[in-house]
Coordinates of C-alpha atoms in Angstrom, one line a residue:
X127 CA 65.2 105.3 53.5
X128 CA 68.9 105.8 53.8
X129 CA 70.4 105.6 56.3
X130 CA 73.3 108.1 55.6
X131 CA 70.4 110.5 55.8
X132 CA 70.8 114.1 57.6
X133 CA 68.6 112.9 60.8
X134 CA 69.9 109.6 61.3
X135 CA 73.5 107.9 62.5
X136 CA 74.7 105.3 60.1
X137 CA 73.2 102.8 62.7
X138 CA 69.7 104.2 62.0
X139 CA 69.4 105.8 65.0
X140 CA 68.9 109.6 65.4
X141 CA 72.2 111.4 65.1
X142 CA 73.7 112.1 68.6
X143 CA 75.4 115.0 67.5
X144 CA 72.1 117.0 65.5
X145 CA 72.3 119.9 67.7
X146 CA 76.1 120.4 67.6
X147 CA 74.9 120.6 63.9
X148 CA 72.4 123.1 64.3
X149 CA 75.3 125.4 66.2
X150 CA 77.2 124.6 62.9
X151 CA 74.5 125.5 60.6
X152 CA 73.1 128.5 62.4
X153 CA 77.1 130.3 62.7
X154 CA 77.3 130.1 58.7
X155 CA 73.7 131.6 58.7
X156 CA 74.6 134.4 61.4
X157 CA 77.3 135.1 58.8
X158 CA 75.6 135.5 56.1
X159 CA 72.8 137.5 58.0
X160 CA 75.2 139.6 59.9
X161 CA 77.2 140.3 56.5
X162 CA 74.4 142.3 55.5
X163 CA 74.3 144.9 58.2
X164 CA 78.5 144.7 59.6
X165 CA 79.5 146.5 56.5
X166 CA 77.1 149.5 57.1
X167 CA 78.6 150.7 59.9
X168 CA 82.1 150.3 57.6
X169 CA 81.0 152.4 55.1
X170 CA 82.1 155.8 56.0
X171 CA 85.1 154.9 56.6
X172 CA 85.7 152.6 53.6
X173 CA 83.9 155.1 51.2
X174 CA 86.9 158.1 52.4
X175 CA 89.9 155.3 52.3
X176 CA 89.0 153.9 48.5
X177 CA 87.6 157.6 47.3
X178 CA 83.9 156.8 46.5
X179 CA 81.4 159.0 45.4
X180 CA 77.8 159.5 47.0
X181 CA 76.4 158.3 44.1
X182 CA 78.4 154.8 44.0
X183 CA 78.7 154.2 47.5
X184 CA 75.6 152.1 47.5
X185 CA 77.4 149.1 45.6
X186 CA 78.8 148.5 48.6
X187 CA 75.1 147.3 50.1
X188 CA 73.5 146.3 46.7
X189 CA 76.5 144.6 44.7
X190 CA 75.5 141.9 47.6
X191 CA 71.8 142.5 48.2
X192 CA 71.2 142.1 44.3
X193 CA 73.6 139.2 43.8
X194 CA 72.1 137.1 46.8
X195 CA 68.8 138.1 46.0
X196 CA 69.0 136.9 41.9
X197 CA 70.9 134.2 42.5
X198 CA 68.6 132.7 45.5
X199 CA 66.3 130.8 43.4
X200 CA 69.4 129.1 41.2
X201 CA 71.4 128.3 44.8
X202 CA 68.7 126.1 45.9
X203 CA 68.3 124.3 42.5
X204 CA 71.8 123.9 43.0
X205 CA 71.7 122.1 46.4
X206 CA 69.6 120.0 44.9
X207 CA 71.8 118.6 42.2
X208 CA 75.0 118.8 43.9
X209 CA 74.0 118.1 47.7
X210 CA 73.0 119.7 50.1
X211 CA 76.0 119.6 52.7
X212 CA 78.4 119.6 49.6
X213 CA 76.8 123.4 48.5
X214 CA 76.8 124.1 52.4
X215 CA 80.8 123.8 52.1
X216 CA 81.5 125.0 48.6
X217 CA 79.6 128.0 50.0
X218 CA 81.6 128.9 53.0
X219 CA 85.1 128.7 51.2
X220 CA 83.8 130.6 48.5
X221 CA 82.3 133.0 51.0
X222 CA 85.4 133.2 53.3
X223 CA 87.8 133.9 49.9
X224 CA 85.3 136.7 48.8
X225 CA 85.5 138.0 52.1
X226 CA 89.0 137.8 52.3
X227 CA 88.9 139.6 48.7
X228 CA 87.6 142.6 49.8
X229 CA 88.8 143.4 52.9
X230 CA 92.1 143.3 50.7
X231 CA 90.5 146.1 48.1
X232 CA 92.6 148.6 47.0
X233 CA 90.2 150.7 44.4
X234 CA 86.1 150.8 45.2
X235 CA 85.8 148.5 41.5
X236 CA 87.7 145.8 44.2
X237 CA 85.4 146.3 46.5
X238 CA 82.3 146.0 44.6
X239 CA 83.3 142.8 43.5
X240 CA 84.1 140.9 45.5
X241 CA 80.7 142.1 47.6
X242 CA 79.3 140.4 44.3
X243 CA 80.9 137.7 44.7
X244 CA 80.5 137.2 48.4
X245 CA 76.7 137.3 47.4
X246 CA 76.7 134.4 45.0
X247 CA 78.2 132.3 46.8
X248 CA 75.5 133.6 50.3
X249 CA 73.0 132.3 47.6
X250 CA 74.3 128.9 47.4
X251 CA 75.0 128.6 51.4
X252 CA 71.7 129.8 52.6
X253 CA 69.1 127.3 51.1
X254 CA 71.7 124.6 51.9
X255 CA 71.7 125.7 55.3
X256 CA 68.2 125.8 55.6
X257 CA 67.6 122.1 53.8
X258 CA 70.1 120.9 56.5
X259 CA 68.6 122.1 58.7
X260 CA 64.6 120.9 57.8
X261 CA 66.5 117.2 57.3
X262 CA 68.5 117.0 60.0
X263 CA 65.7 117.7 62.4
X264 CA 62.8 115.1 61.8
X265 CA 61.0 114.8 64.8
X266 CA 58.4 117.8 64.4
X267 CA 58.9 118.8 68.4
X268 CA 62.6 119.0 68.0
X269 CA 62.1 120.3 64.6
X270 CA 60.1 123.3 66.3
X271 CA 62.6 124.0 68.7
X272 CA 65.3 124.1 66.1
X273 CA 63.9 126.6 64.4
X274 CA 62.9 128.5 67.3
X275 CA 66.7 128.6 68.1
X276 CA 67.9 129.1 64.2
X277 CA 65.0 132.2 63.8
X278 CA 66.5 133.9 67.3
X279 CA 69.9 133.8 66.4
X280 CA 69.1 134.9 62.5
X281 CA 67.0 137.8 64.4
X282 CA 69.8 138.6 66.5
X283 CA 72.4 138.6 63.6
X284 CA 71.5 142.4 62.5
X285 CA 71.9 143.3 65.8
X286 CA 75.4 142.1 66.4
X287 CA 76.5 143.3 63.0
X288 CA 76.0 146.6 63.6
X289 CA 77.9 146.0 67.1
X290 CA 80.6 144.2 65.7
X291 CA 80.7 146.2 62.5
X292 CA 81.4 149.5 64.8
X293 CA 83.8 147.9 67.1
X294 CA 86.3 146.7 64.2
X295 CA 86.0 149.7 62.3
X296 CA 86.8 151.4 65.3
X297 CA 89.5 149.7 67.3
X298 CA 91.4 148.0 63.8
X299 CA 90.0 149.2 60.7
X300 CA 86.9 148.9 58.2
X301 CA 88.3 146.0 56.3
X302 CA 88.1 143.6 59.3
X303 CA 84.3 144.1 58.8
X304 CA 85.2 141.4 55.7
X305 CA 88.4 139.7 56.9
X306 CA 86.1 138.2 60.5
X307 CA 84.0 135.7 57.8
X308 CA 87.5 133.8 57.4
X309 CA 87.8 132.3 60.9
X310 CA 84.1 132.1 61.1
X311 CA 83.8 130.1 57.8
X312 CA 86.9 128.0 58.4
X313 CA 84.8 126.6 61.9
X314 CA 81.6 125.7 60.2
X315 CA 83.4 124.3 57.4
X316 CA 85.5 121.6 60.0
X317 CA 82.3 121.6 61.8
X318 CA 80.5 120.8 58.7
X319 CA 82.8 117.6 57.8
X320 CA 82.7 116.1 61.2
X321 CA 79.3 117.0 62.2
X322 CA 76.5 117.0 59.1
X323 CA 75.7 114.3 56.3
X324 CA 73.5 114.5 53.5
X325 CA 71.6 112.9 51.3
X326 CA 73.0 112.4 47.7
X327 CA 71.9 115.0 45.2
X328 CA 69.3 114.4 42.8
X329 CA 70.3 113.4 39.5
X330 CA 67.0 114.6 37.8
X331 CA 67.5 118.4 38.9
X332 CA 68.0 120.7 36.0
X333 CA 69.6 123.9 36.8
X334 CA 67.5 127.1 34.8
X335 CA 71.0 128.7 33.8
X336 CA 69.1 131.5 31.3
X337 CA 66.5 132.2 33.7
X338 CA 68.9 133.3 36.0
X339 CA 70.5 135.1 33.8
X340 CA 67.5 137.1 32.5
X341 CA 66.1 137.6 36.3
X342 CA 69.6 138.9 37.4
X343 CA 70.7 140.6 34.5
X344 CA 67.3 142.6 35.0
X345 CA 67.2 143.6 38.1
X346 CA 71.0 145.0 37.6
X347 CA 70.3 146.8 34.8
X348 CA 67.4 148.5 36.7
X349 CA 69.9 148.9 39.8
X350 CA 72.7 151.0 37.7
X351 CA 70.3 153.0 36.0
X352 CA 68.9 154.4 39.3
X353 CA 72.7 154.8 40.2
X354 CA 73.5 156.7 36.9
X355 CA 70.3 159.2 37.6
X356 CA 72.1 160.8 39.8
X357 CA 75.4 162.0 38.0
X358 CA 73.8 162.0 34.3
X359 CA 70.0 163.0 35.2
X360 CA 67.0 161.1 35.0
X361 CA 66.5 161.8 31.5
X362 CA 69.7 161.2 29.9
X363 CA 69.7 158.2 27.1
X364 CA 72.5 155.9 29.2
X365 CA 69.6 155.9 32.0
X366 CA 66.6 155.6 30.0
X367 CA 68.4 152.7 28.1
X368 CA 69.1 150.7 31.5
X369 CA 65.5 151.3 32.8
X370 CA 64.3 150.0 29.0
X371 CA 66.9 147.0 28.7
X372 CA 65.7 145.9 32.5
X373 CA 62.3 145.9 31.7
X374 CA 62.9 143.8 28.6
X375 CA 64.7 141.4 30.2
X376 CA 62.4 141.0 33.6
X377 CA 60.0 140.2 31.1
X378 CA 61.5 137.8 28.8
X379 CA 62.0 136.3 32.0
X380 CA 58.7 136.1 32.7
X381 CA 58.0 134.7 29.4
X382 CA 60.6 132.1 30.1
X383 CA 59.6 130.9 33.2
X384 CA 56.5 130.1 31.2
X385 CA 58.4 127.5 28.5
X386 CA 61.7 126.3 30.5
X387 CA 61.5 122.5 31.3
X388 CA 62.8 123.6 35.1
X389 CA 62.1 127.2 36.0
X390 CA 63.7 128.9 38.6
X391 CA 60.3 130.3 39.8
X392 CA 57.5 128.4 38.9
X393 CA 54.4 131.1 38.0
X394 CA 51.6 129.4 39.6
X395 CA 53.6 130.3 42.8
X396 CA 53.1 134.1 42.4
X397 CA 49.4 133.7 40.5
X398 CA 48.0 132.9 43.9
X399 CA 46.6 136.5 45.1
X400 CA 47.6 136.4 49.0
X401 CA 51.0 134.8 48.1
X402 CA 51.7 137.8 45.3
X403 CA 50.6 139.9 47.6
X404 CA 53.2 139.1 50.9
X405 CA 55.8 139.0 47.7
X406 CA 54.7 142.3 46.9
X407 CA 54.0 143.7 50.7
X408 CA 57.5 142.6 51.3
X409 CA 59.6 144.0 48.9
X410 CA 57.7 147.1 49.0
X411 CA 58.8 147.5 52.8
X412 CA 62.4 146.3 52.5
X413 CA 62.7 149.4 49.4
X414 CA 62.1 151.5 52.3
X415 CA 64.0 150.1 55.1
X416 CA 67.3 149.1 53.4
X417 CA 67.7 153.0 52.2
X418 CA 67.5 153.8 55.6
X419 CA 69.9 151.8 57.2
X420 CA 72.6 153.7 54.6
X421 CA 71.1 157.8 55.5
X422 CA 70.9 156.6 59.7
X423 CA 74.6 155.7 59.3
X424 CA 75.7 158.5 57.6
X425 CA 73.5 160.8 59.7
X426 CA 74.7 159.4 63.2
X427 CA 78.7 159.1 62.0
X428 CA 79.2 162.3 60.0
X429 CA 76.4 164.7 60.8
X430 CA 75.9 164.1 64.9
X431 CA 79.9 162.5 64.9
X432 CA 79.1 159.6 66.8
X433 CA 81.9 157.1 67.3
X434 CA 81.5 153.7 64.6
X435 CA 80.9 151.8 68.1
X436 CA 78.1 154.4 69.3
X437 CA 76.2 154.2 65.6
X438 CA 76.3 150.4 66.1
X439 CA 75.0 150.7 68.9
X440 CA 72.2 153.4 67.4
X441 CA 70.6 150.9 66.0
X442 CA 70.2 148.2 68.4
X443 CA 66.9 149.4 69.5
X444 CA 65.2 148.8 66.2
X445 CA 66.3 145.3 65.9
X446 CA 65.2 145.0 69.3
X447 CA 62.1 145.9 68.3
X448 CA 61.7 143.9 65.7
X449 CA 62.5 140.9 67.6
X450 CA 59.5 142.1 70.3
X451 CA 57.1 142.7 67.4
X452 CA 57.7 139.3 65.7
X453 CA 57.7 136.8 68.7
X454 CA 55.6 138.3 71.2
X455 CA 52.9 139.8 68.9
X456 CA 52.4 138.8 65.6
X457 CA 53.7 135.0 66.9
X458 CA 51.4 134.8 69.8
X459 CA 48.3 136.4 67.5
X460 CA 48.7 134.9 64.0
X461 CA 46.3 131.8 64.1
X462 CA 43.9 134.3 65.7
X463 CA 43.9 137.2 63.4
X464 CA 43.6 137.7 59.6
X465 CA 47.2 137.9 58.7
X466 CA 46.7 141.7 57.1
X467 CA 45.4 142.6 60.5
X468 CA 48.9 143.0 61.5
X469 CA 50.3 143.8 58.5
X470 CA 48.5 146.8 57.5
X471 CA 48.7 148.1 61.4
X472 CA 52.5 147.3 61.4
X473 CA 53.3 148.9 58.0
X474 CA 51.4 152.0 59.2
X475 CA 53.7 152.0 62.3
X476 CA 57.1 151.8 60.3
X477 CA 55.2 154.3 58.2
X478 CA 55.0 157.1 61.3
X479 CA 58.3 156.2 62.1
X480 CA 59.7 157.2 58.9
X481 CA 57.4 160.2 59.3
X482 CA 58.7 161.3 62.3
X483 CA 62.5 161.4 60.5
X484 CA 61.8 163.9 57.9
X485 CA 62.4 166.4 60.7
X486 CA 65.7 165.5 61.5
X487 CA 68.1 168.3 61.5
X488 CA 72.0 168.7 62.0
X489 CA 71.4 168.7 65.4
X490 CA 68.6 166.9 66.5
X491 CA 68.8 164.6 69.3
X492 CA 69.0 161.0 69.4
X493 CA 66.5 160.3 72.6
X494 CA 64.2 162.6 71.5
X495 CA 63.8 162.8 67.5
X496 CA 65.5 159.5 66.3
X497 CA 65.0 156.8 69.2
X498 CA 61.0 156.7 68.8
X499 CA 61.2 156.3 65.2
X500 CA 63.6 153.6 65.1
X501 CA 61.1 151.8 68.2
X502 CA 58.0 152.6 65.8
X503 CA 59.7 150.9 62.5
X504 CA 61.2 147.8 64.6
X505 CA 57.9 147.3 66.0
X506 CA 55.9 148.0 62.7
X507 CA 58.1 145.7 60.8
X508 CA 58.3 142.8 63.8
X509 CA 54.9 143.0 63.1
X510 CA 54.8 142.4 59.3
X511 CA 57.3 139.7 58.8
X512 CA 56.2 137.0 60.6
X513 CA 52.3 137.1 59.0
X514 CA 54.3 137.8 55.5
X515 CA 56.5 134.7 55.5
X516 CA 53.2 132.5 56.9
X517 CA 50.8 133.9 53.9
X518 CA 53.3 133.1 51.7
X519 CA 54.1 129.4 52.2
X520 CA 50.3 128.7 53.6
X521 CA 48.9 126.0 51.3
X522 CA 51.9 125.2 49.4
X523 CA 52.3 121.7 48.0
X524 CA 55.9 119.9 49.3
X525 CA 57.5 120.3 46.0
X526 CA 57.0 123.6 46.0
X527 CA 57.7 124.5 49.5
X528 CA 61.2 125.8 49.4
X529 CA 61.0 127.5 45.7
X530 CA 58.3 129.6 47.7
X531 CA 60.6 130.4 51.3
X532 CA 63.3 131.3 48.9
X533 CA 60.8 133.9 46.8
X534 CA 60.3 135.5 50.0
X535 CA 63.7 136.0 50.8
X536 CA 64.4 136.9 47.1
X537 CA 61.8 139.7 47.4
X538 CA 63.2 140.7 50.5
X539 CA 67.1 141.1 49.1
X540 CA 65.8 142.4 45.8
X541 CA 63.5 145.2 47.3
X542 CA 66.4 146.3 49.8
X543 CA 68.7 146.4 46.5
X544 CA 66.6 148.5 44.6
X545 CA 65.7 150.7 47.8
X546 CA 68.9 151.5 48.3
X547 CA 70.0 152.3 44.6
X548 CA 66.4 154.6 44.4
X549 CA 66.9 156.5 47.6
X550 CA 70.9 156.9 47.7
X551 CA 70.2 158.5 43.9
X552 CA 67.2 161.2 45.4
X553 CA 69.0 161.6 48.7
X554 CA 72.2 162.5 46.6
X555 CA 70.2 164.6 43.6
X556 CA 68.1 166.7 46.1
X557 CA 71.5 167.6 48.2
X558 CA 73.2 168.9 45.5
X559 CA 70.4 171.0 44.3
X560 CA 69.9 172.2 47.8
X561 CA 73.0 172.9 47.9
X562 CA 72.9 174.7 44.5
X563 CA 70.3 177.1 45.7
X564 CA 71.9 178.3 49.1
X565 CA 75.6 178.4 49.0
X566 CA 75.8 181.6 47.7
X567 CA 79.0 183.1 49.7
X568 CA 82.4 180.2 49.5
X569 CA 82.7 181.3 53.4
X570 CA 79.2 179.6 54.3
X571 CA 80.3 176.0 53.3
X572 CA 80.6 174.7 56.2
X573 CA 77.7 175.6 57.7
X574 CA 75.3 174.7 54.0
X575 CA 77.1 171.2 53.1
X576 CA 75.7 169.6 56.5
X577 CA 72.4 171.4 55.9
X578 CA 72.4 169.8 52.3
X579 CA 72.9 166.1 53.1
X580 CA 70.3 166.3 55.7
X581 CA 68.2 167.8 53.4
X582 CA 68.6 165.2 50.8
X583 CA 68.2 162.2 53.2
X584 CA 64.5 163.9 54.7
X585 CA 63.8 163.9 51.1
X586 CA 64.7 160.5 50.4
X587 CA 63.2 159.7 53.8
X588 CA 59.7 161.1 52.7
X589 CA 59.9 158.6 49.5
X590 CA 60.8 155.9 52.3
X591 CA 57.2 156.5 53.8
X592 CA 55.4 157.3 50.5
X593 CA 56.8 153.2 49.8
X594 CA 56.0 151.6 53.0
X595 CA 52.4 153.1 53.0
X596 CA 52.0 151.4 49.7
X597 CA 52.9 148.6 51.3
X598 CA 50.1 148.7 53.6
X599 CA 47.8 149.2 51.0
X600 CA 49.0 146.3 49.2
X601 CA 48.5 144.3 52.1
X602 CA 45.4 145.4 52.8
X603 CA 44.2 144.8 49.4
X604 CA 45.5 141.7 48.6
X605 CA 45.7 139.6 51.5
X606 CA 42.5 138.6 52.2
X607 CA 43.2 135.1 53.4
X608 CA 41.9 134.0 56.4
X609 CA 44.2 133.3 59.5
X610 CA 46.6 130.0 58.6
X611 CA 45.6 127.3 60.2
X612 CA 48.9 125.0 60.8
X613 CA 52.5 126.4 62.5
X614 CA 54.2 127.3 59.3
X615 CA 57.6 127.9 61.4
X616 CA 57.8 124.1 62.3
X617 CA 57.6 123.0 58.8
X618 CA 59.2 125.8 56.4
X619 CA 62.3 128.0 56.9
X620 CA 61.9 131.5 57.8
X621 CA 62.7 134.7 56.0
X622 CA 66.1 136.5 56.3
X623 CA 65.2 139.7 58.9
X624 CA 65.7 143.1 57.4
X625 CA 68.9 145.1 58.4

C-alpha cells in the first residue's frame, strides 16, 4: 500500500501529525455547517439593506441548501477523480471567494449567487473532508474517537452560527456573516498543505455530468415554482409549468440513473425498504425544520424586537437539545431498540413542539410559549438523526458506503430547500390575505401588519407539523429493521445536523 497514504508518514509510520489534521479538517467542516445557520440571523437585516421581498427572501437559505444538496452526490465522484485533499483545497478557495462574493452584494440577484456558488463548491469540500478524514484515521479506536470529536463540533456548528451570526450583524454589519469564511478558509487551506496527504485519484472514476444536471435542474425548477406561488398564485401557467418541467426532469433522472455507465445515485441504494424509508423520514423532517429556522428569526427580530445577538442566542436551546437527544439517548439506546422506536417517538416530539407554536402571538413570551417548543423539537429531532443515518448505511457494501452517507445528507439539504421555498410561499400567501380581510381603516396598520405575519407563519407552522407527523408515519411504516448490529459511527461519516 502507499505509503504517501492519508494515515501513514512517508516512513510508513502513522502520521505524527493526524490529529492536527483532524483540527484542520473539522474547521472547514464547522464552516460549512455553521454557513448554513450564520446567515439566518443576517437575514433581516440583509433582506431591508438589498430591498427583498417576502416572497424571494428565501434564496438566501435555499440558493445554498439546493445547490449543496444537488451537487453532493457529483462532489464526491469528484474527490474521487481528482483527490481527495486536492478537492479539499479547491473547495475552500472556491468557498472563501464565494464568500467573499456575497458579503460584497450590492442587489439581492448578487446575493443569491454567490450563496449558489458558495454551495457548489460546500459540495465538493464536504465529502473530501469526510474521505480525509475516514483515511487519515485507520486504527478503528482512534478512528472512533475522531469521529466522536468531528460529530461534536459538526453538532456544535449550528449553535455557534446563530451566536456568531447575531454578534456580527450586530456589532459590524450582516455581510461579515459571509466575509468570516475568508480567514477561516485561508487557515485550513495552509493547514491543509502542511498537514494532510492523499492518495492519488482514481483514474477509472467517471463523473455523471447529465445526471447532475437532471437531479439539480429538477429540484430547482420545483424550488422557484413554489417561490412564484406566491406573487402569481398557485394556479397561474408560469407555476404550473415549473411544477410540470420538475417533475419531468426528476424523472428522466430516474430513468437515467438506470442506463448511465456511472450514476450519481445508484438505485439499488434507495430500493432497499428501511434505507428509502430514513431517506424519506429525513427529508420529510428537515421540510419542516428548515422553514422554521426562517419564521423563529423573523418572529424574535421584528415581531418581539429582540437584538440579532439575543435571537442567536434564541436558539441555542434547540441545538442544545439536539445534541442531548442524539448522544445521550438515541446513542446510548440504538443497538438496543428498533431504530423506528425512537424515531417515530422523536418525530412526535418535534411534532408537539411545532404544535405548541401555532399559538404564538405578537406578544407571546419567550419562557413560556416558545422555549418548550424549541426543547420539544431539539430533543424530538436528537432523537431521530442518529437512528436515521444508522438505518441508512446499515448493510451497505464498501463501494457503496459513501454514495449512501452522502444520500443522507442530500435528503437532508434537499428537504430543508424545498421546506423553506413551500412554507416562506404559505406563510407569505396567508399574511396577505389576512391582511386583506382586516385592514379595513389605513389608521389600523400598524396594529394589523404584525397581526398578519404572525398569522401567516402559525399557518405555515401548522403545515410544519402536518409534515413532520408524516414523517413519523413514514418511519413507522417503513423502518422495520431490526436494531443495527455494528457501530456505524466508527466506520461511516455522519449526517450534517439540521439548523
Amino acid at each position: 500500500m502507499s505509503s504517501a497514504r492519508t494515515g501513514e508518514s512517508p516512513t510508513g509510520q502513522a502520521d505524527p501529525h493526524r490529529w492536527w489534521g483532524l483540527v484542520v479538517i473539522a474547521l472547514a467542516q464547522l464552516m460549512v455547517v455553521l454557513d448554513a445557520t450564520i446567515v439566518n440571523i443576517a437575514l433581516p437585516s440583509a433582506q431591508r439593506d438589498l430591498g427583498m421581498s417576502d416572497g424571494n427572501r428565501q434564496w438566501v437559505i435555499t440558493a445554498y441548501t439546493l445547490a449543496f444538496g444537488g451537487l453532493l452526490l457529483l462532489g464526491g465522484r469528484i474527490a474521487d477523480l481528482v483527490g481527495r485533499k486536492r478537492t479539499f483545497v479547491i473547495g475552500l478557495v472556491g468557498f472563501a471567494a464565494a464568500s467573499a462574493l456575497g458579503g460584497a452584494a450590492q442587489s439581492q440577484g448578487m446575493l443569491f449567487g454567490a450563496r449558489a456558488l458558495q454551495g457548489v463548491f460546500a459540495a465538493v469540500l464536504a465529502p473530501s473532508a469526510l474521505s480525509l478524514l475516514t483515511t487519515t484515521f485507520t486504527d478503528p479506536r482512534e478512528r472512533g474517537k475522531a469521529f466522536g470529536i468531528y460529530g461534536a463540533l459538526a453538532g456544535s456548528g449550528s449553535a455557534i452560527g446563530f451566536i456568531v451570526g447575531g454578534l456580527l450583524t450586530e456589532y459590524l454589519d450582516w455581510r461579515w456573516c459571509l466575509y468570516v469564511n475568508v480567514p477561516i478558509a485561508v487557515l485550513a487551506v495552509f493547514g491543509a498543505s502542511a498537514l494532510l496527504h492523499d492518495r492519488p485519484g482514481s483514474t477509472g472514476a467517471r463523473l455523471d455530468v447529465p445526471g447532475a444536471l437532471l437531479g439539480c435542474g429538477g429540484l430547482v425548477a420545483i424550488v422557484y415554482g413554489f417561490s412564484e406561488a406566491q406573487p402569481r398564485g398557485w394556479s397561474d401557467p408560469l407555476v404550473l409549468g415549473l411544477f410540470a418541467a420538475g417533475a419531468v426532469l426528476l424523472a428522466t433522472f430516474v430513468r437515467w440513473q438506470n442506463r448511465a455507465p456511472s450514476p450519481l445515485l445508484p438505485l439499488h441504494i434507495v430500493k432497499e425498504r428501511n434505507r428509502a424509508g430514513s431517506f424519506l423520514t429525513m427529508a420529510l423532517a428537515t421540510v419542516a425544520m428548515f422553514g422554521l429556522f426562517l419564521f423563529l428569526t423573523y418572529y424574535l427580530q421584528i415581531i418581539l424586537g429582540y437584538s440579532p445577538v439575543r435571537a442567536g442566542l434564541g436558539f441555542l436551546p434547540l441545538t442544545l437539545a439536539i445534541i442531548v437527544g442524539s448522544t445521550q439517548i438515541s446513542a446510548r439506546l440504538l443497538h438496543r431498540v428498533a431504530p423506528r422506536l425512537l424515531m417515530v417517538p422523536g418525530l412526535l416530539l418535534a411534532t408537539c413542539g411545532l404544535l405548541l407554536l401555532t399559538r404564538i402571538t405578537v406578544s407571546s413570551s419567550y419562557p413560556t410559549e416558545i422555549l418548550p417548543a424549541l426543547l420539544l423539537m431539539g430533543l424530538g429531532m436528537g432523537l431521530t438523526f442518529m437512528p436515521v443515518f444508522a438505518t441508512a448505511t446499515s448493510g451497505v457494501a464498501a463501494q457503496d458506503s459513501g454514495v449512501t452517507s452522502a444520500t443522507v445528507n442530500t435528503s437532508q439539504q434537499v428537504g430543508g430547500s424545498i421546506g423553506t421555498a413551500l412554507l416562506n410561499t404559505i406563510a407569505t400567501s396567508s399574511s396577505a390575505t389576512y391582511l386583506a380581510a382586516h385592514l379595513h381603516n389605513p389608521a389600523q396598520k400598524a396594529a394589523v401588519v404584525p397581526e398578519s405575519v404572525v398569522h401567516g407563519y402559525t399557518v405555515a407552522i401548522w403545515w410544519a407539523a402536518g409534515v413532520m407527523l408524516l414523517a413519523a408515519a413514514v418511519a413507522g411504516l417503513l423502518v422495520t429493521t431490526k436494531p443495527p448490529k455494528h457501530d456505524v459511527t466508527a466506520e461511516t461519516p455522519v449526517p450534517e445536523p439540521v439548523g
